[in-house]
């Protein structure tokens, strides 16, 4: 597995944010890839996918969205919103001199990708949306709201793995104990007291609790249509997903007939993108992008 460089940058409102920078393996110049994780996740979710893409010659940047991972927590919870996150992504690209990139957005990361496209379509060369769209299921949204921001610190890695398994087993029935342990070490880190705490600010849950994050909006539907009309787009869906159910995926496919679609069997929300069906489709999709 290739290594990465930790980089930091400053948001427009002064937060110190973090990303992992995977250098491309060389060869002909290719557009970089920007990977954006889901609501309670962080850049480490891409620590298997990113090296596979970097091996094809592309630079890959995996962002810790504000309030997650190594990025600073925001003292104003109102800023935990896709519009603000999108501004952070634009700032990262600007600071690194990136004029165009391919975006891979998992769940919330896909909402951020669509928001970036609505503002700066010139920055988005192509997009892969992972188990997310402008119309999502109230059922899945309610399930995520049921655990986000509510986990207490845990005393051992075994407990952390048990917690992660408890909220994700319905979506990943094939995961074994080693996989749950790996996920736990991505999701938790020791706090100053030596206990294991989630690697995100609990205040990210406020948007869910107050209803600010809704199943759909006119602006998101317009953003998706604009993105799919003007750029190559691929949708990855977990066959067991309760956030992007078959009917929401069908709406997206009707709205964007040219969109590439792949379904990952026996996986729910959201695929890790290293599953053979997802990875093969991603590499084929990227091969057709400059």
Short mmCIF file of C-alpha atoms in Angstrom, two decimals:
data_model
loop_
_atom_site.label_atom_id
_atom_site.label_comp_id
_atom_site.label_asym_id
_atom_site.label_seq_id
_atom_site.Cartn_x
_atom_site.Cartn_y
_atom_site.Cartn_z
CA UNK A 1 0.00 0.00 0.00
CA UNK A 2 1.46 3.36 -0.97
CA UNK A 3 2.11 6.07 1.57
CA UNK A 4 0.65 9.53 1.82
CA UNK A 5 1.73 12.96 3.01
CA UNK A 6 -0.30 14.81 5.63
CA UNK A 7 -1.13 18.33 4.53
CA UNK A 8 -2.99 21.13 6.26
CA UNK A 9 -4.70 24.23 4.94
CA UNK A 10 -6.72 27.09 6.40
CA UNK A 11 -10.40 27.53 5.67
CA UNK A 12 -11.83 30.91 4.72
CA UNK A 13 -13.03 31.32 8.32
CA UNK A 14 -9.71 30.36 9.89
CA UNK A 15 -9.99 26.66 10.77
CA UNK A 16 -7.01 24.38 10.28
CA UNK A 17 -8.11 21.49 8.07
CA UNK A 18 -6.33 18.29 7.12
CA UNK A 19 -6.05 16.05 4.07
CA UNK A 20 -4.04 13.02 3.01
CA UNK A 21 -2.08 13.50 -0.20
CA UNK A 22 -1.29 10.35 -2.19
CA UNK A 23 1.21 10.98 -4.97
CA UNK A 24 0.49 9.46 -8.36
CA UNK A 25 2.73 6.66 -9.59
CA UNK A 26 3.96 8.60 -12.61
CA UNK A 27 3.25 8.26 -16.31
CA UNK A 28 1.11 10.58 -18.43
CA UNK A 29 -0.36 13.56 -16.59
CA UNK A 30 -3.84 12.84 -15.27
CA UNK A 31 -6.32 14.96 -13.36
CA UNK A 32 -6.16 14.55 -9.57
CA UNK A 33 -8.93 12.90 -7.55
CA UNK A 34 -10.52 14.48 -4.47
CA UNK A 35 -12.18 11.99 -2.10
CA UNK A 36 -14.75 13.19 0.44
CA UNK A 37 -16.08 10.91 3.19
CA UNK A 38 -19.48 10.50 4.85
CA UNK A 39 -21.11 12.23 7.81
CA UNK A 40 -19.34 10.59 10.78
CA UNK A 41 -16.34 9.27 8.87
CA UNK A 42 -12.92 10.65 7.93
CA UNK A 43 -10.14 10.45 5.35
CA UNK A 44 -9.02 7.01 6.53
CA UNK A 45 -12.05 5.49 4.80
CA UNK A 46 -10.07 5.87 1.58
CA UNK A 47 -6.82 4.34 2.79
CA UNK A 48 -7.37 1.29 0.57
CA UNK A 49 -9.05 2.93 -2.43
CA UNK A 50 -6.72 5.94 -2.67
CA UNK A 51 -3.52 3.92 -3.24
CA UNK A 52 -5.24 1.86 -5.94
CA UNK A 53 -6.14 5.04 -7.80
CA UNK A 54 -2.72 6.61 -7.18
CA UNK A 55 -1.13 3.51 -8.76
CA UNK A 56 -2.82 4.49 -12.04
CA UNK A 57 -0.86 7.76 -12.05
CA UNK A 58 -3.30 10.14 -10.41
CA UNK A 59 -2.69 12.28 -7.37
CA UNK A 60 -5.36 11.55 -4.76
CA UNK A 61 -6.44 13.87 -1.96
CA UNK A 62 -8.58 12.46 0.85
CA UNK A 63 -10.05 15.28 2.93
CA UNK A 64 -10.94 15.29 6.61
CA UNK A 65 -14.06 17.47 6.53
CA UNK A 66 -14.14 20.10 9.29
CA UNK A 67 -15.00 18.55 12.64
CA UNK A 68 -13.73 15.11 11.61
CA UNK A 69 -10.46 13.24 11.78
CA UNK A 70 -7.46 15.56 12.05
CA UNK A 71 -9.38 18.66 10.98
CA UNK A 72 -10.25 21.29 13.57
CA UNK A 73 -13.68 21.29 15.18
CA UNK A 74 -15.85 24.29 14.45
CA UNK A 75 -17.01 26.35 17.46
CA UNK A 76 -20.13 27.29 15.48
CA UNK A 77 -22.23 24.16 14.77
CA UNK A 78 -24.21 26.06 12.12
CA UNK A 79 -21.14 25.71 9.91
CA UNK A 80 -21.55 21.95 9.76
CA UNK A 81 -23.39 22.23 6.46
CA UNK A 82 -22.68 21.18 2.85
CA UNK A 83 -22.47 24.81 1.71
CA UNK A 84 -19.61 25.48 4.14
CA UNK A 85 -17.92 22.15 3.45
CA UNK A 86 -18.01 22.93 -0.27
CA UNK A 87 -16.20 26.21 0.39
CA UNK A 88 -13.50 24.25 2.23
CA UNK A 89 -13.03 21.95 -0.75
CA UNK A 90 -12.72 24.91 -3.11
CA UNK A 91 -10.14 26.44 -0.77
CA UNK A 92 -8.11 23.21 -0.71
CA UNK A 93 -8.08 23.08 -4.51
CA UNK A 94 -7.13 26.74 -4.78
CA UNK A 95 -4.29 26.43 -2.27
CA UNK A 96 -2.87 23.43 -4.15
CA UNK A 97 -3.25 25.03 -7.57
CA UNK A 98 -5.82 22.46 -8.72
CA UNK A 99 -7.99 23.86 -11.50
CA UNK A 100 -9.91 20.64 -12.24
CA UNK A 101 -10.35 17.36 -10.42
CA UNK A 102 -12.38 14.19 -10.40
CA UNK A 103 -14.53 13.95 -7.26
CA UNK A 104 -15.45 10.83 -5.31
CA UNK A 105 -18.06 11.58 -2.66
CA UNK A 106 -19.43 9.03 -0.21
CA UNK A 107 -22.82 9.88 1.29
CA UNK A 108 -22.36 13.41 2.71
CA UNK A 109 -19.29 13.68 0.48
CA UNK A 110 -21.56 13.29 -2.52
CA UNK A 111 -23.79 16.11 -1.28
CA UNK A 112 -20.66 18.24 -0.98
CA UNK A 113 -19.62 17.25 -4.50
CA UNK A 114 -22.98 18.31 -5.92
CA UNK A 115 -22.76 21.59 -4.01
CA UNK A 116 -19.28 22.26 -5.40
CA UNK A 117 -20.59 21.54 -8.90
CA UNK A 118 -23.45 24.00 -8.44
CA UNK A 119 -20.98 26.73 -7.51
CA UNK A 120 -17.89 25.85 -9.50
CA UNK A 121 -18.64 23.39 -12.28
CA UNK A 122 -15.29 24.33 -13.80
CA UNK A 123 -13.57 22.61 -10.86
CA UNK A 124 -15.40 19.30 -11.37
CA UNK A 125 -14.16 17.24 -14.30
CA UNK A 126 -16.21 14.17 -13.36
CA UNK A 127 -17.90 12.76 -10.27
CA UNK A 128 -18.52 9.45 -8.57
CA UNK A 129 -21.42 9.58 -6.11
CA UNK A 130 -21.31 6.76 -3.56
CA UNK A 131 -24.75 5.72 -2.31
CA UNK A 132 -26.13 9.24 -2.33
CA UNK A 133 -28.20 11.54 -4.47
CA UNK A 134 -30.37 14.63 -4.33
CA UNK A 135 -33.28 12.48 -3.15
CA UNK A 136 -32.70 10.09 -0.23
CA UNK A 137 -34.79 7.88 2.02
CA UNK A 138 -36.33 9.17 5.23
CA UNK A 139 -35.86 5.68 6.66
CA UNK A 140 -32.10 5.71 6.20
CA UNK A 141 -31.82 9.30 7.35
CA UNK A 142 -33.67 8.43 10.56
CA UNK A 143 -31.38 5.45 11.21
CA UNK A 144 -28.28 7.62 10.86
CA UNK A 145 -29.79 10.31 13.07
CA UNK A 146 -30.42 7.63 15.68
CA UNK A 147 -26.73 7.12 16.40
CA UNK A 148 -24.88 10.21 15.21
CA UNK A 149 -23.40 12.20 18.08
CA UNK A 150 -24.76 9.84 20.74
CA UNK A 151 -21.91 7.39 21.32
CA UNK A 152 -20.03 7.69 24.62
CA UNK A 153 -16.32 7.03 24.96
CA UNK A 154 -15.42 3.35 25.15
CA UNK A 155 -12.74 1.63 27.18
CA UNK A 156 -11.20 -0.82 24.72
CA UNK A 157 -10.71 -1.52 21.04
CA UNK A 158 -12.93 -4.56 21.48
CA UNK A 159 -15.74 -2.31 22.73
CA UNK A 160 -15.13 0.12 19.85
CA UNK A 161 -15.35 -2.70 17.32
CA UNK A 162 -18.55 -3.89 18.96
CA UNK A 163 -20.07 -0.43 18.68
CA UNK A 164 -19.10 -0.07 15.02
CA UNK A 165 -20.45 -3.54 14.28
CA UNK A 166 -23.69 -2.74 16.08
CA UNK A 167 -24.55 0.23 13.86
CA UNK A 168 -23.20 -1.20 10.59
CA UNK A 169 -23.82 -4.96 10.62
CA UNK A 170 -27.14 -4.51 8.80
CA UNK A 171 -25.26 -2.94 5.90
CA UNK A 172 -22.19 -5.19 5.91
CA UNK A 173 -23.32 -8.70 6.83
CA UNK A 174 -20.15 -10.29 5.45
CA UNK A 175 -17.67 -8.33 7.59
CA UNK A 176 -15.54 -10.44 9.90
CA UNK A 177 -14.00 -9.53 13.27
CA UNK A 178 -10.77 -8.27 11.68
CA UNK A 179 -12.72 -5.89 9.44
CA UNK A 180 -14.72 -4.50 12.35
CA UNK A 181 -11.50 -3.93 14.28
CA UNK A 182 -10.06 -2.03 11.31
CA UNK A 183 -13.17 0.11 11.08
CA UNK A 184 -13.02 0.82 14.81
CA UNK A 185 -9.45 2.09 14.50
CA UNK A 186 -10.57 4.45 11.77
CA UNK A 187 -13.58 5.68 13.74
CA UNK A 188 -12.06 6.08 17.24
CA UNK A 189 -8.90 7.54 18.76
CA UNK A 190 -7.59 7.87 22.34
CA UNK A 191 -8.70 11.03 24.14
CA UNK A 192 -6.54 12.86 26.75
CA UNK A 193 -7.91 10.57 29.48
CA UNK A 194 -6.88 7.46 27.57
CA UNK A 195 -10.39 6.39 26.63
CA UNK A 196 -11.44 5.89 23.01
CA UNK A 197 -13.56 8.69 21.57
CA UNK A 198 -15.19 9.04 18.13
CA UNK A 199 -13.09 10.98 15.66
CA UNK A 200 -15.77 13.57 15.03
CA UNK A 201 -17.41 16.49 16.80
CA UNK A 202 -20.77 15.37 18.28
CA UNK A 203 -22.19 18.74 17.18
CA UNK A 204 -22.28 17.51 13.57
CA UNK A 205 -25.54 15.82 14.62
CA UNK A 206 -27.37 19.10 15.19
CA UNK A 207 -28.31 19.48 11.52
CA UNK A 208 -29.98 16.07 11.67
CA UNK A 209 -31.69 16.72 14.98
CA UNK A 210 -33.11 20.06 13.87
CA UNK A 211 -34.27 18.85 10.48
CA UNK A 212 -31.86 21.04 8.51
CA UNK A 213 -30.66 17.97 6.62
CA UNK A 214 -33.73 16.96 4.63
CA UNK A 215 -34.39 14.01 2.30
CA UNK A 216 -34.43 16.33 -0.72
CA UNK A 217 -34.39 19.94 -1.82
CA UNK A 218 -34.94 21.81 -5.05
CA UNK A 219 -31.40 23.20 -4.97
CA UNK A 220 -29.86 19.72 -4.67
CA UNK A 221 -32.00 18.32 -7.48
CA UNK A 222 -30.95 21.23 -9.68
CA UNK A 223 -27.30 20.73 -8.69
CA UNK A 224 -27.45 17.04 -9.60
CA UNK A 225 -29.09 17.72 -12.95
CA UNK A 226 -26.46 20.36 -13.75
CA UNK A 227 -23.62 18.03 -12.77
CA UNK A 228 -24.99 15.09 -14.75
CA UNK A 229 -25.79 17.26 -17.77
CA UNK A 230 -22.34 18.84 -18.00
CA UNK A 231 -19.95 16.20 -16.64
CA UNK A 232 -19.48 12.41 -16.61
CA UNK A 233 -21.13 10.98 -13.48
CA UNK A 234 -21.18 7.52 -11.95
CA UNK A 235 -23.54 6.36 -9.20
CA UNK A 236 -22.49 3.52 -6.92
CA UNK A 237 -25.30 2.00 -4.85
CA UNK A 238 -25.20 -0.67 -2.18
CA UNK A 239 -27.86 -3.24 -2.98
CA UNK A 240 -28.94 -3.28 0.69
CA UNK A 241 -28.88 0.51 1.10
CA UNK A 242 -31.61 2.08 3.20
CA UNK A 243 -30.46 5.63 2.41
CA UNK A 244 -30.49 5.39 -1.37
CA UNK A 245 -33.22 2.86 -2.03
CA UNK A 246 -34.12 1.49 -5.43
CA UNK A 247 -36.76 4.15 -6.04
CA UNK A 248 -34.37 7.05 -5.35
CA UNK A 249 -31.72 5.48 -7.58
CA UNK A 250 -34.36 5.01 -10.29
CA UNK A 251 -35.24 8.73 -10.06
CA UNK A 252 -31.58 9.62 -10.58
CA UNK A 253 -31.26 7.29 -13.56
CA UNK A 254 -34.33 8.83 -15.18
CA UNK A 255 -33.03 12.34 -14.52
CA UNK A 256 -29.57 11.46 -15.89
CA UNK A 257 -29.88 8.72 -18.55
CA UNK A 258 -26.18 8.96 -19.47
CA UNK A 259 -25.04 8.35 -15.89
CA UNK A 260 -23.00 5.21 -15.27
CA UNK A 261 -24.60 2.98 -12.65
CA UNK A 262 -23.17 0.13 -10.60
CA UNK A 263 -24.78 -1.82 -7.78
CA UNK A 264 -22.67 -3.55 -5.13
CA UNK A 265 -24.23 -6.85 -3.99
CA UNK A 266 -24.87 -7.69 -0.32
CA UNK A 267 -23.67 -4.28 0.89
CA UNK A 268 -25.72 -1.42 2.31
CA UNK A 269 -24.92 2.19 3.08
CA UNK A 270 -22.32 2.97 2.01
CA UNK A 271 -19.99 0.76 -0.04
CA UNK A 272 -16.31 1.09 0.85
CA UNK A 273 -15.57 1.19 -2.92
CA UNK A 274 -13.00 -1.58 -2.59
CA UNK A 275 -15.62 -4.25 -3.30
CA UNK A 276 -14.79 -5.87 -6.67
CA UNK A 277 -17.93 -4.58 -8.38
CA UNK A 278 -17.29 -1.02 -7.19
CA UNK A 279 -13.52 -0.94 -7.67
CA UNK A 280 -13.62 -2.39 -11.17
CA UNK A 281 -16.28 0.12 -12.22
CA UNK A 282 -14.37 3.04 -10.67
CA UNK A 283 -11.14 2.15 -12.44
CA UNK A 284 -12.96 1.81 -15.78
CA UNK A 285 -14.72 5.12 -15.24
CA UNK A 286 -11.47 6.90 -14.36
CA UNK A 287 -9.68 5.40 -17.36
CA UNK A 288 -12.09 7.34 -19.60
CA UNK A 289 -11.45 10.66 -17.81
CA UNK A 290 -8.37 12.76 -18.73
#
